[in-house]
Coordinates of C-alpha atoms and ligand atoms in Angstrom, one line a residue:
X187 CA 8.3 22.1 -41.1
X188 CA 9.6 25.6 -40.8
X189 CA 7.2 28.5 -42.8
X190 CA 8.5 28.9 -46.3
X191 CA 10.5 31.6 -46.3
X192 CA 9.9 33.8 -49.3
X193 CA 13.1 36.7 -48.5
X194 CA 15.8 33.6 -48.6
X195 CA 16.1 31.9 -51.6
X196 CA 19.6 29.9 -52.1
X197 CA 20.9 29.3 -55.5
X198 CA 22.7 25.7 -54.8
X199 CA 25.5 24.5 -57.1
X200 CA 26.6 20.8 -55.8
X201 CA 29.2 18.7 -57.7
X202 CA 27.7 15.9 -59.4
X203 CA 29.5 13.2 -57.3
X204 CA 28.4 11.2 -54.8
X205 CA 30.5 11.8 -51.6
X206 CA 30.0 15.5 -52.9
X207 CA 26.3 15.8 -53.9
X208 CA 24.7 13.9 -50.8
X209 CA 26.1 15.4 -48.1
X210 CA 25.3 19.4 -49.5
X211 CA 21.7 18.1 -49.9
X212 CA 21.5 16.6 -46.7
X213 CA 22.3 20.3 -45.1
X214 CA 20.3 22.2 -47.3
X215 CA 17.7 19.8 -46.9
X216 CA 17.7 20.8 -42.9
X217 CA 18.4 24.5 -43.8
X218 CA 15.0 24.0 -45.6
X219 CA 13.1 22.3 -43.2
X220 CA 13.8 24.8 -39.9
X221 CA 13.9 27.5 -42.0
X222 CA 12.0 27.8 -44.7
X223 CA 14.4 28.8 -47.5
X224 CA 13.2 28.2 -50.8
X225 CA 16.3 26.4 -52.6
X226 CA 17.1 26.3 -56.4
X227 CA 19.3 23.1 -57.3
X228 CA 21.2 23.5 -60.2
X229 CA 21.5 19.8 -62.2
X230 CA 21.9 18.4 -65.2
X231 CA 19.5 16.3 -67.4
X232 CA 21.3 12.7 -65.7
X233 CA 21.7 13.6 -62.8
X234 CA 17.8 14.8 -61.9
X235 CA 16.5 11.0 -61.0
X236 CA 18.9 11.1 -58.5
X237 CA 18.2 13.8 -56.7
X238 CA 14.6 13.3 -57.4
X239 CA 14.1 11.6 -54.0
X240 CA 15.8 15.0 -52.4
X241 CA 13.2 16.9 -54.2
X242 CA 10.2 15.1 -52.9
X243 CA 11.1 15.5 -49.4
X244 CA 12.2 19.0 -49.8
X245 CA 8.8 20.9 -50.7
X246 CA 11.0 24.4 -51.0
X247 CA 13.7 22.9 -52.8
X248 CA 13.0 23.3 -57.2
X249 CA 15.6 22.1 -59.4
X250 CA 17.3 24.3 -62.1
X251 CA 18.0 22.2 -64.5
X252 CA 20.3 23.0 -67.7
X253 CA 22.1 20.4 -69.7
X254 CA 26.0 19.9 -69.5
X255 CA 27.5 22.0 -72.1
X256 CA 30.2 19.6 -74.1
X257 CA 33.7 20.1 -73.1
X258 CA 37.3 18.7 -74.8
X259 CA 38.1 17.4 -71.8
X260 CA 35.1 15.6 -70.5
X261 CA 33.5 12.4 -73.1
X262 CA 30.4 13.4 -74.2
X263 CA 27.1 12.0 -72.3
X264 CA 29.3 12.0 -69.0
X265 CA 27.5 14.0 -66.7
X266 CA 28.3 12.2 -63.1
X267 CA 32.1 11.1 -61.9
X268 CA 31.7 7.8 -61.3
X269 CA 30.6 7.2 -65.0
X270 CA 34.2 9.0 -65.7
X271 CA 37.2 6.8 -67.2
X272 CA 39.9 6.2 -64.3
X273 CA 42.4 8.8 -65.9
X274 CA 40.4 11.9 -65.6
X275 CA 40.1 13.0 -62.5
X276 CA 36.3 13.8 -61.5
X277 CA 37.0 17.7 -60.3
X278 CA 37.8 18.6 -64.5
X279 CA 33.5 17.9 -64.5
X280 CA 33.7 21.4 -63.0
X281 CA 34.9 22.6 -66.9
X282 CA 31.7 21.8 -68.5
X283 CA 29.6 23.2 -65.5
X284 CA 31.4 26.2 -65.2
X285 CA 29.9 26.9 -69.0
X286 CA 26.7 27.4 -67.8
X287 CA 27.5 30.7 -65.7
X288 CA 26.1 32.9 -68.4
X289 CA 23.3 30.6 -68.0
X290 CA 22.6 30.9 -64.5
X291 CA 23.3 34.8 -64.6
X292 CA 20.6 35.6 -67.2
X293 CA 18.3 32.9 -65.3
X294 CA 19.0 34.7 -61.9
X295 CA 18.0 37.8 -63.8
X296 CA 14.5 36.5 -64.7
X297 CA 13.4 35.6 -61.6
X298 CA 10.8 36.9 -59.4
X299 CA 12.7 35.6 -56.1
X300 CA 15.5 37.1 -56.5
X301 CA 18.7 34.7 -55.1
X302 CA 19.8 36.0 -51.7
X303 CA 22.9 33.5 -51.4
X304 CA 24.8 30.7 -54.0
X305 CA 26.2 27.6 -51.7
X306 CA 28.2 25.8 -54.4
X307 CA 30.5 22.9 -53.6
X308 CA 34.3 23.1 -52.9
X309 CA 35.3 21.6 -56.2
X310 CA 33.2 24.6 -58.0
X311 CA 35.2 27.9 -56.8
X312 CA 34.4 29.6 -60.2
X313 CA 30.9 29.9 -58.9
X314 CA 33.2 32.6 -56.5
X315 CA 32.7 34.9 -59.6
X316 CA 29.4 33.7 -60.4
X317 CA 28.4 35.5 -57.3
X318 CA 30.1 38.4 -57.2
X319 CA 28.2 38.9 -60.7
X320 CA 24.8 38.4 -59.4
X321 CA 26.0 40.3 -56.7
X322 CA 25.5 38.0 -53.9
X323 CA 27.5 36.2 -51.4
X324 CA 29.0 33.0 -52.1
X325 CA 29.1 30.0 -49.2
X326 CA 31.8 27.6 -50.2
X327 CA 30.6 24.1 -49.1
X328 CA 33.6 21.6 -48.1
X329 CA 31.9 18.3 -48.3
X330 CA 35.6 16.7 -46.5
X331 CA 36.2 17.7 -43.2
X332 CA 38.4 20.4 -41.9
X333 CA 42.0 19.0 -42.3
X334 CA 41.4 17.4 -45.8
X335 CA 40.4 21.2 -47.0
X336 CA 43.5 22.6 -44.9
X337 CA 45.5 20.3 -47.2
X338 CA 44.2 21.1 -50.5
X339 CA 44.2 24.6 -49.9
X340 CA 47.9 24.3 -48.8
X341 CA 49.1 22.9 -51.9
X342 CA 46.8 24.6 -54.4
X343 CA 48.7 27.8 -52.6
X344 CA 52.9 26.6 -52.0
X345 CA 52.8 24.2 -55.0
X346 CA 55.5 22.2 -53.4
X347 CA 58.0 20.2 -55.7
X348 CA 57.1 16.6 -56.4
X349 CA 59.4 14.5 -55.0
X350 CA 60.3 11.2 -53.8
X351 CA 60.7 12.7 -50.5
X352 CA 57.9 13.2 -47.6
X353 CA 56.1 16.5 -48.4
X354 CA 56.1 18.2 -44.6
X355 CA 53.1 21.3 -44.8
X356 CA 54.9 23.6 -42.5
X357 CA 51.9 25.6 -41.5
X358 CA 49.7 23.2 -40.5
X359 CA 49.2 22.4 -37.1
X360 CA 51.5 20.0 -35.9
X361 CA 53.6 20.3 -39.2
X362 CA 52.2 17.1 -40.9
X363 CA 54.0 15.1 -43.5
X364 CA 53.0 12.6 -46.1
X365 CA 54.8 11.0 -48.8
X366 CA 54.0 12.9 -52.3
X367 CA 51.3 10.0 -53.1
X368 CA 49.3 10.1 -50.5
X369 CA 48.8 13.8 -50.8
X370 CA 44.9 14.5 -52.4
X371 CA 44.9 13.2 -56.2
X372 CA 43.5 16.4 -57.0
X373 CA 46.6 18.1 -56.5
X374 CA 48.9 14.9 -57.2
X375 CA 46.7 15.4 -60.6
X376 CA 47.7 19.1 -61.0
X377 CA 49.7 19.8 -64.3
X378 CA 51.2 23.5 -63.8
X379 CA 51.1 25.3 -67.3
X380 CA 48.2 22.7 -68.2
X381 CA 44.9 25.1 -69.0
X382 CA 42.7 22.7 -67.6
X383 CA 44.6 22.1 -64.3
X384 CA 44.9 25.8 -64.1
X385 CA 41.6 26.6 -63.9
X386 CA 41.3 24.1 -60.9
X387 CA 44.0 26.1 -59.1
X388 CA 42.3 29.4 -59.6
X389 CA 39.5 27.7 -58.6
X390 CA 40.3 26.4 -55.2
X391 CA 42.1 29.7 -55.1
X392 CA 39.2 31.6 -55.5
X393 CA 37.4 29.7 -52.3
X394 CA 39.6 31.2 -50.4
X395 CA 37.9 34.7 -50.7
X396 CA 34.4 32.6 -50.9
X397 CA 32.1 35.3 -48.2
X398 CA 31.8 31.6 -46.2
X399 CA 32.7 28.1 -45.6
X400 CA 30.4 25.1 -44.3
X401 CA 32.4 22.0 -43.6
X402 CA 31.1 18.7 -42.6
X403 CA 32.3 18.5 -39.3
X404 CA 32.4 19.3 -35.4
X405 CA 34.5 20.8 -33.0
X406 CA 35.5 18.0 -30.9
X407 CA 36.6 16.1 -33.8
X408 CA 38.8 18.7 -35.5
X409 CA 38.9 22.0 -33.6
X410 CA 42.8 22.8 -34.4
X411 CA 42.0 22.5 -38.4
X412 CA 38.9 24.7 -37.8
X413 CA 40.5 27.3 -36.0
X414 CA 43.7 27.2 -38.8
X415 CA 41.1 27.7 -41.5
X416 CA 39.5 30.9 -39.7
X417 CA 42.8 32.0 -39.3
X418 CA 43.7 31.2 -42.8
X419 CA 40.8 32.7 -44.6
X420 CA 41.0 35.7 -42.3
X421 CA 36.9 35.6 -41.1
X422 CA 35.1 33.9 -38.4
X423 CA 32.7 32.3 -41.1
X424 CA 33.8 29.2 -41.4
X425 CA 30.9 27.0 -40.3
X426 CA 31.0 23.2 -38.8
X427 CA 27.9 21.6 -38.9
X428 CA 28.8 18.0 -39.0
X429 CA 27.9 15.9 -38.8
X430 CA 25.5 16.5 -41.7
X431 CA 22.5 13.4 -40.9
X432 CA 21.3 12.0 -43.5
X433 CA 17.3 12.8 -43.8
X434 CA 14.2 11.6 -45.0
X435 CA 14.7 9.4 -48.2
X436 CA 18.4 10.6 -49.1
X437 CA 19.4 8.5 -45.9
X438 CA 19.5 5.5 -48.1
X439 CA 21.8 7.1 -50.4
X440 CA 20.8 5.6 -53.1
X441 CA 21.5 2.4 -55.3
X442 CA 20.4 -1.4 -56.0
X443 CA 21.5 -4.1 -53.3
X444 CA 21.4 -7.7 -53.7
X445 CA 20.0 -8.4 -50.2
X446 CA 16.7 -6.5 -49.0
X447 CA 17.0 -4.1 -46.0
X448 CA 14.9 -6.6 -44.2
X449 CA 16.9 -9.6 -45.0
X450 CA 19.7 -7.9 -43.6
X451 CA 17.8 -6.9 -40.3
X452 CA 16.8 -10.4 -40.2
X453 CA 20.4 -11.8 -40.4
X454 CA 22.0 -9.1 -38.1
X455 CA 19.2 -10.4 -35.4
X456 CA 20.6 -13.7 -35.6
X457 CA 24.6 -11.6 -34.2
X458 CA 25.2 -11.5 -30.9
X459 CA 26.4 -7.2 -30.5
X460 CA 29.3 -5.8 -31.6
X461 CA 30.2 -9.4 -33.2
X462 CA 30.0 -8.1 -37.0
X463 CA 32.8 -6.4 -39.2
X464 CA 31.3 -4.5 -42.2
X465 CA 33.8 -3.7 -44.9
X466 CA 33.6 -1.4 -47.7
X467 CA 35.1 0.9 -49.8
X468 CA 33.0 3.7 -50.5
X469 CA 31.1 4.4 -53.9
X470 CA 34.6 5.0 -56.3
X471 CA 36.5 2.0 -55.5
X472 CA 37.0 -1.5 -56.5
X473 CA 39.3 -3.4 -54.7
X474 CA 41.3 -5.3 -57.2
X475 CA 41.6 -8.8 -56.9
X476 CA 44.7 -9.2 -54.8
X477 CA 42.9 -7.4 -52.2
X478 CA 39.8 -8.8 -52.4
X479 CA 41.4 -12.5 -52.2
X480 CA 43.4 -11.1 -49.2
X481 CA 40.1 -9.6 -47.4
X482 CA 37.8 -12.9 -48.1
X483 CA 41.0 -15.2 -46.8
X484 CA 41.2 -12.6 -43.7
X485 CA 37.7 -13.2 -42.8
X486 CA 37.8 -16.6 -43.6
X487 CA 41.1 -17.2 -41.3
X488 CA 39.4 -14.8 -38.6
X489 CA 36.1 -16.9 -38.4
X490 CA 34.1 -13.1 -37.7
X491 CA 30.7 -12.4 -38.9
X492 CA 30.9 -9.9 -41.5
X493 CA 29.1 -8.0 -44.1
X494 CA 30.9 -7.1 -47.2
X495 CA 29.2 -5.0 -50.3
X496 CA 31.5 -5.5 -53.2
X497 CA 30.5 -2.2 -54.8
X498 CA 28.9 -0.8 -58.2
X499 CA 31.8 -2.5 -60.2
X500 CA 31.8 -5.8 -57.6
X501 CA 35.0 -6.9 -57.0
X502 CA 35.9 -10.1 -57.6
X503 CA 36.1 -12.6 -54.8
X504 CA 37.4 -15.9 -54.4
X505 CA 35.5 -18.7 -55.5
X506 CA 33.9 -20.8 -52.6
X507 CA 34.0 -17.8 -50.5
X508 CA 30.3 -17.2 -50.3
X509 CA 29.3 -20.8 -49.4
X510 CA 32.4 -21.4 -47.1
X511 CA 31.2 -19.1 -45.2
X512 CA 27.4 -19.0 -45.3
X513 CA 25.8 -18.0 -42.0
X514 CA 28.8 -15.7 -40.9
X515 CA 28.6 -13.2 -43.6
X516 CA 27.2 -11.6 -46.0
X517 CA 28.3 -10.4 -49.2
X518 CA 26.1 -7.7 -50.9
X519 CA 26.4 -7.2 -54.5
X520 CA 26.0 -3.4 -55.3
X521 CA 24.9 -0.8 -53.1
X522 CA 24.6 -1.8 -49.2
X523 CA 22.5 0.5 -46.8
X524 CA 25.5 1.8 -45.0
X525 CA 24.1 3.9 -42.5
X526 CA 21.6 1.6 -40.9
X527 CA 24.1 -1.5 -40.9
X528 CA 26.8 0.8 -38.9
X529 CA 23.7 1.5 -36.3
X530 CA 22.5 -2.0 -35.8
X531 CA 23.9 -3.2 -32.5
X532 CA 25.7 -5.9 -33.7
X533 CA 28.0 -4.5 -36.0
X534 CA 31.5 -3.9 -33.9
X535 CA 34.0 -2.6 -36.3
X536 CA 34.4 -1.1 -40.0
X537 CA 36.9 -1.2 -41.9
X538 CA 37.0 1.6 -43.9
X539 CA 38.6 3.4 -47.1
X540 CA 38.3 6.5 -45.1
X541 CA 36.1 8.4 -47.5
X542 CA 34.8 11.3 -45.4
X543 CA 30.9 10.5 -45.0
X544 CA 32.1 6.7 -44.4
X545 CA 34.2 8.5 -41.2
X546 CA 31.9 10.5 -40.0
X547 CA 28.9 7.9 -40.5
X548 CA 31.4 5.2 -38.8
X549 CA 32.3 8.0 -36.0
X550 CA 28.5 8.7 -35.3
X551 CA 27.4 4.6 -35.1
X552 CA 30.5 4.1 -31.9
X553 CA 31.8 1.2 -34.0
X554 CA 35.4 0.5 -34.3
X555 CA 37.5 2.1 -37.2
X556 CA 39.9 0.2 -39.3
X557 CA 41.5 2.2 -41.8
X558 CA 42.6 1.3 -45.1
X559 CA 43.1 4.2 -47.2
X560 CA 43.4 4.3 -51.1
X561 CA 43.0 7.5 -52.7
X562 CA 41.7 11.1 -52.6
X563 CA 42.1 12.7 -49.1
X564 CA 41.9 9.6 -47.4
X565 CA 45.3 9.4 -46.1
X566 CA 44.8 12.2 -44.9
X567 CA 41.5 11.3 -43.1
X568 CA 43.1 7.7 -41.9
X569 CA 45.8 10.3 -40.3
X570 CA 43.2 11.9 -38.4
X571 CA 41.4 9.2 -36.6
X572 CA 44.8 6.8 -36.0
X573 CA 47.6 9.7 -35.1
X574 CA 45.7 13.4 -34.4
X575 CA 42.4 11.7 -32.8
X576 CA 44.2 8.5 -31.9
X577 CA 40.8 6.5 -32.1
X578 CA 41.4 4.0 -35.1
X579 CA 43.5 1.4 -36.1
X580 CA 45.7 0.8 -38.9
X581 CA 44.6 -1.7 -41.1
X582 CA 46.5 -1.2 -44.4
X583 CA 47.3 1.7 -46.4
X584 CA 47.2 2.8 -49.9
X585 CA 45.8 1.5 -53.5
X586 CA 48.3 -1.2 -54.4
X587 CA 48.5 -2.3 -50.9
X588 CA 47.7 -6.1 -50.3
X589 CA 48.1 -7.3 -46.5
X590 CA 49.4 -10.3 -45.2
X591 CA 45.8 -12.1 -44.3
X592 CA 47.2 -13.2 -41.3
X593 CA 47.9 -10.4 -39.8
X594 CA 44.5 -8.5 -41.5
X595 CA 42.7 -11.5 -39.7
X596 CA 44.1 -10.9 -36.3
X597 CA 43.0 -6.9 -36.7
X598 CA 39.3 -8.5 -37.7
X599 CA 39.6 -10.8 -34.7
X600 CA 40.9 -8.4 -32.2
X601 CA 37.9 -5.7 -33.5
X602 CA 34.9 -7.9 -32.3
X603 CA 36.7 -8.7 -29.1
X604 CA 37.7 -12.2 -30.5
X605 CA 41.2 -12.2 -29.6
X606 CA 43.1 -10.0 -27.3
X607 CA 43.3 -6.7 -28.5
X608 CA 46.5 -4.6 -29.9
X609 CA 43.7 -1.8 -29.9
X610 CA 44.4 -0.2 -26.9
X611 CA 41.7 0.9 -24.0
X612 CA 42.8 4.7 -24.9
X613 CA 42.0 4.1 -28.3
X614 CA 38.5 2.8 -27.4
X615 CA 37.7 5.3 -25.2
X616 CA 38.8 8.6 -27.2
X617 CA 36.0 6.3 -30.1
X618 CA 33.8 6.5 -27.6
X619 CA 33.9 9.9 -26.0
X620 CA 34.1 11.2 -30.1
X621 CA 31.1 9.5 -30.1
X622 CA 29.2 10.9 -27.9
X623 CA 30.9 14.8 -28.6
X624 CA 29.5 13.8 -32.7
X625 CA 25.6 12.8 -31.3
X626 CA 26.1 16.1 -28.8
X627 CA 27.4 18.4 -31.6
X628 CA 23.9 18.5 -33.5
X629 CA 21.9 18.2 -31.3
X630 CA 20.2 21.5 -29.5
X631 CA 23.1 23.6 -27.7
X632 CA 25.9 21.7 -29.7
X633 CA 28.6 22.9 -31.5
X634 CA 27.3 22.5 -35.1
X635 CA 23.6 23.0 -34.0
X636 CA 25.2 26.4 -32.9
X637 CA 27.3 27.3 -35.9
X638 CA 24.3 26.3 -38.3
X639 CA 22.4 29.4 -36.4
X640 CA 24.9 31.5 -36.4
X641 CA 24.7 31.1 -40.1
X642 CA 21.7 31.3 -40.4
X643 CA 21.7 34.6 -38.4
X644 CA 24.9 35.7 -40.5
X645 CA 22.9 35.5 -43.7
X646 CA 19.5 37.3 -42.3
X647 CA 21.9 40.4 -41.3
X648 CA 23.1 40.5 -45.3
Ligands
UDP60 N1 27.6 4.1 -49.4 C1 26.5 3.3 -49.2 N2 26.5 2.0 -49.6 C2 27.5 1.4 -50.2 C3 28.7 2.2 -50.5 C4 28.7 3.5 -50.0 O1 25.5 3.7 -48.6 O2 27.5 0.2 -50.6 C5 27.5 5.5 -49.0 C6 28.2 5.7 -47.7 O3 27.3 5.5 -46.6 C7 28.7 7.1 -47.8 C8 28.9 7.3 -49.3 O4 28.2 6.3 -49.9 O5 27.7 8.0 -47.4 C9 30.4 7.2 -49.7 O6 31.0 8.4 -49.4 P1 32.5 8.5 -48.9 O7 32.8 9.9 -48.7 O8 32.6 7.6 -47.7 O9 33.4 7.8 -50.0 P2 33.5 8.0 -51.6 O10 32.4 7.1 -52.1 O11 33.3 9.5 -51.9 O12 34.9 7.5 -51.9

């Protein structure tokens, strides 16, 4: 471990969800550990258990700890976004945080460490101001990568009309366009003239004069979209450090499984390599029952080994399915230990919802991407890796979307090399070589171990 380092101490706002939360502590975490920052967290009373492992393994890192002031908009005693009802979108939790800026200001005033430098999370751009008032600069962490921000910060800026027709964002590279639904719910969400939705505009706004940005992801994955961002905030600062590895005891990420970690090893042991599909859909999403009848018949008709969590909510499945096919799968009820499945040897493929961690975690374990994406900025992700990168395959696409199981079987089949493959040999190579670019980027000499020292040198010169 680095020596503490007394003249740095970062004020660190994260947004109390998931996807959000782990990844920003996973980096500060490291930013700790080589260099000795001391780190003030700010969280509220909920949310402190689970940041508690963070905390032990981060002996610089103190939490600041306030409770959630109460806000119209929010139901009271919600204080994380996946205890939120479906029809409120999980970035209005920024309106009850952004009360506690008078808060933090009089707390950063009391201090004997003064703060040098507020990282606050994408979703929290009022923190912009928060800065400026304690009169220090603000890095604006994107916890999606580098095209997903390019898109929000596109529309938050032309506001273009809803319509039925595909929405083309002219100054991206390569012009993308996407059909008004598949654009981020946070801006499909946006309600012009609505207060609340306002303030997420001039919020995401105000990032764009954020001092710098730190994005979870690499050059050889998305160098275009990192080079459109420089060019659209106007600075070099725009940091990607991807991708950010999970450390210590956040890399379980939390939650209760069904099956022990060495059950699991036990029955992957038993797989010949690359012979498993794993399937899940992130920590916000259920699949409804449609889909999940249509995914058990697919791996049913496809006779693969697979691993399946069903998620917090667990989706319901068809009856049968778990005996029918005992000793070729498993099905986890709750939380599964993501990361280490993807790096066991015999897992081959993923089908994914294309959250952003689930990429990058997916890209970094070499398995085989199938993408099936259902909200957020996950088209936009699933757009990525099967057109821009060209290194994943199609699976299905969107939330209502329920694929013949036929054809979902055959994509299972061809993924573990059971059938002959539609997935082409380009395809597997490009996984491959963004493979090893990921493993090469943060490592010593890569791109993101590189751009997390310029940072670091960037906030010494302040
Ligand atoms: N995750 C996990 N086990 C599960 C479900 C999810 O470990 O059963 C982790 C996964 O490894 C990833 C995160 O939860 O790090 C999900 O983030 P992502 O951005 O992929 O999707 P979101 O949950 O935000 O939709």
């Amino acid at each position: 471990m680095a020596t503490p380092n007394p003249t740095k101490h970062i004020l660190v706002i994260p947004f109390p969800a998931q996807g959000h939360l782990l990844p920003l502590l996973d980096l500060v975490h490291l930013l700790s550990m080589r260099h000795g920052f001391s780190l003030s967290i700010l969280v509220t009373p909920q949310n402190l258990p689970l940041i508690q492992p963070f905390l032990s393994s981060t002996p610089t890192a103190s939490p600041l700890l306030f409770p959630l002031p109460s806000h119209p908009s929010i139901p009271p005693g919600i204080e994380h976004s996946r205890h939120l009802p479906p029809h409120i979108h999980p970035a209005l939790l920024s309106l009850p945080l952004s009360l506690l800026k008078p808060q933090i200001l009089s707390w950063s005033k009391s201090i004997p460490n003064p703060i040098s430098l507020l990282i606050s999370d994408s979703f929290l751009g009022w923190t912009e101001s928060l800065a400026r008032e304690i009169g220090v600069p603000r890095v604006n962490f994107a916890s999606t990568g580098a095209f997903g921000t390019a898109v929000i910060d596109y529309l938050y800026l032309h506001v273009p009309k809803k319509t039925n027709e595909l929405i083309q964002l002219e100054s991206l590279p390569s012009s993308p366009s996407f059909p008004y639904l598949e654009l981020p719910r946070v801006w499909c969400c946006y309600k012009p003239g609505d207060p609340d939705w306002e303030f997420i505009r001039e919020s995401i706004l105000a990032n764009f004069s954020s001092w710098g940005v730190m994005t979870n992801t690499f050059n050889a994955l998305e160098s275009e979209y990192i080079s459109f961002l420089k060019n659209f905030y106007g600075h070099n600062r725009v940091w990607a450090v991807g991708p950010i590895q999970p450390t210590g005891p956040v890399a379980s990420h939390g939650g209760n499984s069904s099956v022990s970690s060495a059950e699991l090893t036990a029955w992957l042991a038993t797989c010949p390599q690359k012979s498993v599909v794993y399937v899940c859909f992130g920590s916000q999403y259920t699949p409804s029952e449609s889909q999940a009848s249509a995914i058990a018949t697919a791996l049913e008709l496809s006779g693969v080994r697979f691993i399946w969590p069903l998620g917090g909510l667990s989706a319901v499945i068809p009856e049968g399915f778990e005996e029918r096919t005992k000793g070729k799968g498993l099905v986890i009820r709750g939380w599964a230990p993501q990361v280490e499945i993807l790096h066991h040897p015999a897992v081959g493929s993923f089908l994914t919802h294309c959250g952003w961690n689930s990429v990058l975690e997916g890209v970094v374990a070499g398995v085989t991407l199938l993408t099936w994406p259902v909200q957020a900025e996950q088209f936009i992700n699933a757009k990525l890796l099967v057109q821009a990168v060209g290194m994943a395959l199609k699976a299905a696409s969107g939330s209502d979307a329920v694929p013949e199981a036929e054809e979902l079987a055959k994509i299972f089949a061809e993924s573990v090399g059971m059938r002959a493959a539609s997935l082409t040999d380009e395809m597997r190579e490009k996984a491959v070589e963004i493979q090893r670019e990921a493993v090469a980027a943060v490592n010593e000499g890569g791109s993101s171990h590189k751009d997390i020292l310029d940072f670091v040198n960037a906030i010494s010169l302040k």
